[in-house]
PDB file of C-alpha atoms and ligand atoms in Angstrom:
ATOM      1  CA  MET G   1     -16.476  -1.551  13.672  1.00 87.00           C
ATOM      2  CA  ALA G   2     -14.703  -2.542  10.482  1.00 95.00           C
ATOM      3  CA  SER G   3     -11.666  -0.446   9.589  1.00 97.00           C
ATOM      4  CA  ILE G   4     -11.697   1.699   6.457  1.00 98.00           C
ATOM      5  CA  PHE G   5      -9.261  -0.802   4.911  1.00 98.00           C
ATOM      6  CA  THR G   6     -11.600  -3.734   5.643  1.00 98.00           C
ATOM      7  CA  LYS G   7     -14.339  -1.740   3.905  1.00 98.00           C
ATOM      8  CA  ILE G   8     -12.017  -1.231   0.916  1.00 98.00           C
ATOM      9  CA  ILE G   9     -11.154  -4.942   0.830  1.00 98.00           C
ATOM     10  CA  ASN G  10     -14.875  -5.803   0.962  1.00 98.00           C
ATOM     11  CA  GLY G  11     -15.628  -3.383  -1.880  1.00 98.00           C
ATOM     12  CA  GLU G  12     -17.770  -1.095   0.310  1.00 98.00           C
ATOM     13  CA  ILE G  13     -15.404   1.843  -0.309  1.00 97.00           C
ATOM     14  CA  PRO G  14     -13.737   2.390  -3.699  1.00 98.00           C
ATOM     15  CA  CYS G  15      -9.998   2.177  -4.231  1.00 98.00           C
ATOM     16  CA  TYR G  16      -7.417   1.939  -6.982  1.00 98.00           C
ATOM     17  CA  LYS G  17      -6.668  -1.768  -6.601  1.00 98.00           C
ATOM     18  CA  VAL G  18      -3.249  -3.084  -7.534  1.00 98.00           C
ATOM     19  CA  ALA G  19      -3.233  -6.706  -6.350  1.00 98.00           C
ATOM     20  CA  GLU G  20      -5.128  -9.239  -4.269  1.00 98.00           C
ATOM     21  CA  ASP G  21      -4.697 -12.823  -3.147  1.00 98.00           C
ATOM     22  CA  ALA G  22      -6.457 -14.957  -0.553  1.00 98.00           C
ATOM     23  CA  ASN G  23      -4.887 -13.150   2.411  1.00 98.00           C
ATOM     24  CA  TYR G  24      -3.595  -9.760   1.234  1.00 98.00           C
ATOM     25  CA  PHE G  25      -4.755  -6.703  -0.704  1.00 98.00           C
ATOM     26  CA  ALA G  26      -2.828  -3.819  -2.314  1.00 98.00           C
ATOM     27  CA  PHE G  27      -4.151  -0.448  -3.463  1.00 99.00           C
ATOM     28  CA  LEU G  28      -2.826   3.038  -4.192  1.00 98.00           C
ATOM     29  CA  ASP G  29      -2.543   5.438  -1.263  1.00 98.00           C
ATOM     30  CA  ILE G  30      -5.107   8.194  -1.834  1.00 98.00           C
ATOM     31  CA  ASN G  31      -2.757  10.915  -0.509  1.00 98.00           C
ATOM     32  CA  PRO G  32       0.546   9.673  -1.923  1.00 98.00           C
ATOM     33  CA  ASN G  33       4.034  10.826  -1.034  1.00 98.00           C
ATOM     34  CA  ALA G  34       4.956  10.042  -4.651  1.00 98.00           C
ATOM     35  CA  LYS G  35       3.216   8.620  -7.708  1.00 98.00           C
ATOM     36  CA  GLY G  36       2.862   4.868  -7.246  1.00 98.00           C
ATOM     37  CA  HIS G  37       2.724   4.988  -3.417  1.00 98.00           C
ATOM     38  CA  THR G  38       0.901   1.761  -2.581  1.00 98.00           C
ATOM     39  CA  LEU G  39      -0.446   0.159   0.602  1.00 99.00           C
ATOM     40  CA  CYS G  40      -0.267  -3.598   1.235  1.00 99.00           C
ATOM     41  CA  VAL G  41      -2.765  -4.834   3.803  1.00 98.00           C
ATOM     42  CA  PRO G  42      -3.504  -8.220   5.364  1.00 98.00           C
ATOM     43  CA  LYS G  43      -7.199  -9.068   5.051  1.00 98.00           C
ATOM     44  CA  LYS G  44      -7.060 -10.117   8.676  1.00 97.00           C
ATOM     45  CA  GLU G  45      -7.812  -6.904  10.591  1.00 97.00           C
ATOM     46  CA  VAL G  46      -5.098  -6.324  13.182  1.00 98.00           C
ATOM     47  CA  ASP G  47      -4.033  -2.883  14.433  1.00 98.00           C
ATOM     48  CA  LYS G  48      -0.276  -3.165  14.987  1.00 98.00           C
ATOM     49  CA  ILE G  49       2.171  -5.012  12.750  1.00 98.00           C
ATOM     50  CA  LEU G  50       4.079  -6.600  15.618  1.00 98.00           C
ATOM     51  CA  ASP G  51       0.818  -8.157  16.837  1.00 98.00           C
ATOM     52  CA  LEU G  52       0.407 -10.154  13.603  1.00 98.00           C
ATOM     53  CA  ASP G  53       0.991 -13.872  13.899  1.00 98.00           C
ATOM     54  CA  GLU G  54       4.321 -14.796  12.334  1.00 98.00           C
ATOM     55  CA  GLU G  55       2.805 -16.506   9.298  1.00 98.00           C
ATOM     56  CA  THR G  56       0.684 -13.462   8.387  1.00 98.00           C
ATOM     57  CA  TYR G  57       3.642 -11.136   9.003  1.00 98.00           C
ATOM     58  CA  MET G  58       5.944 -13.159   6.740  1.00 98.00           C
ATOM     59  CA  GLY G  59       3.213 -13.481   4.122  1.00 98.00           C
ATOM     60  CA  LEU G  60       2.656  -9.718   4.177  1.00 98.00           C
ATOM     61  CA  MET G  61       6.362  -9.147   3.567  1.00 98.00           C
ATOM     62  CA  ALA G  62       6.405 -11.618   0.642  1.00 98.00           C
ATOM     63  CA  PHE G  63       3.291  -9.997  -0.857  1.00 98.00           C
ATOM     64  CA  SER G  64       4.797  -6.491  -0.366  1.00 98.00           C
ATOM     65  CA  ARG G  65       8.008  -7.607  -2.084  1.00 98.00           C
ATOM     66  CA  LYS G  66       6.040  -8.808  -5.096  1.00 98.00           C
ATOM     67  CA  VAL G  67       4.075  -5.563  -5.331  1.00 98.00           C
ATOM     68  CA  GLY G  68       7.218  -3.477  -4.701  1.00 98.00           C
ATOM     69  CA  LYS G  69       9.020  -5.178  -7.598  1.00 98.00           C
ATOM     70  CA  ALA G  70       6.087  -4.308  -9.861  1.00 98.00           C
ATOM     71  CA  ILE G  71       6.215  -0.657  -8.712  1.00 98.00           C
ATOM     72  CA  GLU G  72       9.954  -0.565  -9.485  1.00 98.00           C
ATOM     73  CA  ALA G  73       9.210  -1.873 -12.968  1.00 98.00           C
ATOM     74  CA  VAL G  74       6.712   0.945 -13.619  1.00 98.00           C
ATOM     75  CA  ILE G  75       7.901   4.033 -11.719  1.00 98.00           C
ATOM     76  CA  PRO G  76      11.311   5.532 -12.475  1.00 97.00           C
ATOM     77  CA  CYS G  77      12.851   5.991  -9.029  1.00 98.00           C
ATOM     78  CA  ASN G  78      16.010   5.400  -7.049  1.00 98.00           C
ATOM     79  CA  ARG G  79      14.301   2.585  -5.093  1.00 98.00           C
ATOM     80  CA  VAL G  80      11.028   1.587  -3.482  1.00 98.00           C
ATOM     81  CA  GLY G  81      11.060   2.170   0.264  1.00 98.00           C
ATOM     82  CA  LEU G  82       8.976   0.211   2.787  1.00 98.00           C
ATOM     83  CA  SER G  83       7.515   1.980   5.779  1.00 98.00           C
ATOM     84  CA  VAL G  84       5.101   0.923   8.503  1.00 98.00           C
ATOM     85  CA  ILE G  85       3.449   3.614  10.597  1.00 97.00           C
ATOM     86  CA  GLY G  86      -0.231   3.051  11.303  1.00 97.00           C
ATOM     87  CA  LEU G  87      -0.948   6.172  13.333  1.00 97.00           C
ATOM     88  CA  GLU G  88      -3.887   7.114  11.094  1.00 97.00           C
ATOM     89  CA  VAL G  89      -5.505   3.793  10.194  1.00 98.00           C
ATOM     90  CA  PRO G  90      -5.499   1.036  12.845  1.00 98.00           C
ATOM     91  CA  HIS G  91      -5.273  -1.819  10.331  1.00 98.00           C
ATOM     92  CA  VAL G  92      -1.781  -3.091   9.487  1.00 98.00           C
ATOM     93  CA  HIS G  93      -0.428  -1.729   6.211  1.00 98.00           C
ATOM     94  CA  VAL G  94       2.971  -1.534   4.554  1.00 98.00           C
ATOM     95  CA  HIS G  95       3.622   1.684   2.633  1.00 98.00           C
ATOM     96  CA  LEU G  96       5.560   1.035  -0.601  1.00 98.00           C
ATOM     97  CA  ILE G  97       6.922   4.410  -1.690  1.00 98.00           C
ATOM     98  CA  PRO G  98       8.955   5.200  -4.820  1.00 98.00           C
ATOM     99  CA  LEU G  99      11.896   7.196  -3.445  1.00 98.00           C
ATOM    100  CA  ASN G 100      14.227   9.681  -5.046  1.00 97.00           C
ATOM    101  CA  SER G 101      15.075  11.647  -1.919  1.00 96.00           C
ATOM    102  CA  MET G 102      14.447  11.611   1.828  1.00 95.00           C
ATOM    103  CA  ALA G 103      11.587  14.058   1.250  1.00 95.00           C
ATOM    104  CA  ASP G 104       9.645  11.262  -0.473  1.00 96.00           C
ATOM    105  CA  ALA G 105       9.841   9.245   2.755  1.00 96.00           C
ATOM    106  CA  SER G 106       8.827  12.122   5.009  1.00 95.00           C
ATOM    107  CA  PHE G 107       5.003  12.048   4.625  1.00 96.00           C
ATOM    108  CA  LYS G 108       5.171  15.860   4.441  1.00 95.00           C
ATOM    109  CA  THR G 109       5.633  16.310   0.706  1.00 91.00           C
ATOM    110  CA  LYS G 110       2.654  14.976  -1.238  1.00 97.00           C
ATOM    111  CA  ALA G 111       2.188  14.271  -4.946  1.00 97.00           C
ATOM    112  CA  MET G 112      -0.767  15.615  -6.906  1.00 96.00           C
ATOM    113  CA  VAL G 113      -2.364  12.738  -8.821  1.00 98.00           C
ATOM    114  CA  THR G 114      -5.467  12.982 -11.001  1.00 98.00           C
ATOM    115  CA  LYS G 115      -8.159  10.276 -11.029  1.00 98.00           C
ATOM    116  CA  GLU G 116      -7.018   9.301 -14.499  1.00 98.00           C
ATOM    117  CA  GLU G 117      -3.400   8.978 -13.334  1.00 98.00           C
ATOM    118  CA  PHE G 118      -4.477   6.865 -10.330  1.00 98.00           C
ATOM    119  CA  THR G 119      -6.389   4.558 -12.660  1.00 98.00           C
ATOM    120  CA  ASP G 120      -3.485   4.271 -15.101  1.00 98.00           C
ATOM    121  CA  LEU G 121      -0.892   3.759 -12.333  1.00 98.00           C
ATOM    122  CA  ALA G 122      -2.929   0.996 -10.676  1.00 98.00           C
ATOM    123  CA  ALA G 123      -3.398  -0.788 -14.005  1.00 98.00           C
ATOM    124  CA  ALA G 124       0.282  -0.455 -14.960  1.00 98.00           C
ATOM    125  CA  ILE G 125       1.510  -1.798 -11.598  1.00 98.00           C
ATOM    126  CA  ALA G 126      -1.088  -4.588 -11.614  1.00 98.00           C
ATOM    127  CA  ALA G 127       0.116  -5.661 -15.067  1.00 98.00           C
ATOM    128  CA  LYS G 128       3.679  -6.127 -13.745  1.00 98.00           C
ATOM    129  CA  ILE G 129       2.773  -8.318 -10.760  1.00 97.00           C
ATOM    130  CA  GLN G 130       4.403 -11.733 -11.130  1.00 93.00           C
TER     131      GLN G 130
HETATM  132  P1  LIG A   1      -0.743   5.621   8.572  1.00 75.79           P
HETATM  133  O1  LIG A   1      -1.874   4.935   9.309  1.00 75.79           O
HETATM  134  O2  LIG A   1      -0.191   6.788   9.324  1.00 75.79           O
HETATM  135  O3  LIG A   1       0.348   4.645   8.169  1.00 75.79           O
HETATM  136  O4  LIG A   1      -1.321   6.234   7.224  1.00 75.79           O
HETATM  137  C1  LIG A   1      -2.481   5.746   6.614  1.00 75.79           C
HETATM  138  C2  LIG A   1      -2.388   5.963   5.126  1.00 75.79           C
HETATM  139  O5  LIG A   1      -3.621   5.519   4.548  1.00 75.79           O
HETATM  140  C3  LIG A   1      -2.194   7.427   4.683  1.00 75.79           C
HETATM  141  O6  LIG A   1      -1.049   7.513   3.835  1.00 75.79           O
HETATM  142  C4  LIG A   1      -3.491   7.760   3.930  1.00 75.79           C
HETATM  143  O7  LIG A   1      -3.294   8.617   2.834  1.00 75.79           O
HETATM  144  C5  LIG A   1      -3.966   6.387   3.510  1.00 75.79           C
HETATM  145  N1  LIG A   1      -5.423   6.289   3.329  1.00 75.79           N
HETATM  146  C6  LIG A   1      -6.381   6.648   4.211  1.00 75.79           C
HETATM  147  N2  LIG A   1      -7.601   6.393   3.704  1.00 75.79           N
HETATM  148  C7  LIG A   1      -7.402   5.890   2.457  1.00 75.79           C
HETATM  149  C8  LIG A   1      -8.270   5.439   1.420  1.00 75.79           C
HETATM  150  N3  LIG A   1      -9.614   5.477   1.551  1.00 75.79           N
HETATM  151  N4  LIG A   1      -7.715   4.974   0.273  1.00 75.79           N
HETATM  152  C9  LIG A   1      -6.374   4.938   0.126  1.00 75.79           C
HETATM  153  N5  LIG A   1      -5.501   5.348   1.078  1.00 75.79           N
HETATM  154  C10 LIG A   1      -6.003   5.823   2.221  1.00 75.79           C
END
């Protein structure tokens, strides 16, 4: 069965899209650690990041860097952290999280974001993608 992220990529489930190219897709995390928390996903559905072929892995990192730079341009923060976990959704994804403290990286503290803010954040980050 297709993963929830494949369904998002295929437009079967809505998301706040930030970026897309031929092989990768980025959208806002629906339960963000901080405003601007974004997921970068390879369109190829693979469970664990270390099982990606090297080309897809390197491409995912390059795509995540591009999206992360755009987040840094939009969200005032100390830095954007990258995290890979995958215990909830078995489809490789890189978390890009605006960080001001370790709590933002903990996945315990969550930000409240309205639908309007999600829409505005996605548009603002998308506009800064180079
Ligand atoms: P993990 O697999 O532990 O790295 O976490 C999966 C992440 O996906 C969590 O941060 C969820 O909030 C996020 N997530 C799950 N479903 C959706 C969705 N439909 N749209 C956006 N983010 C999601």
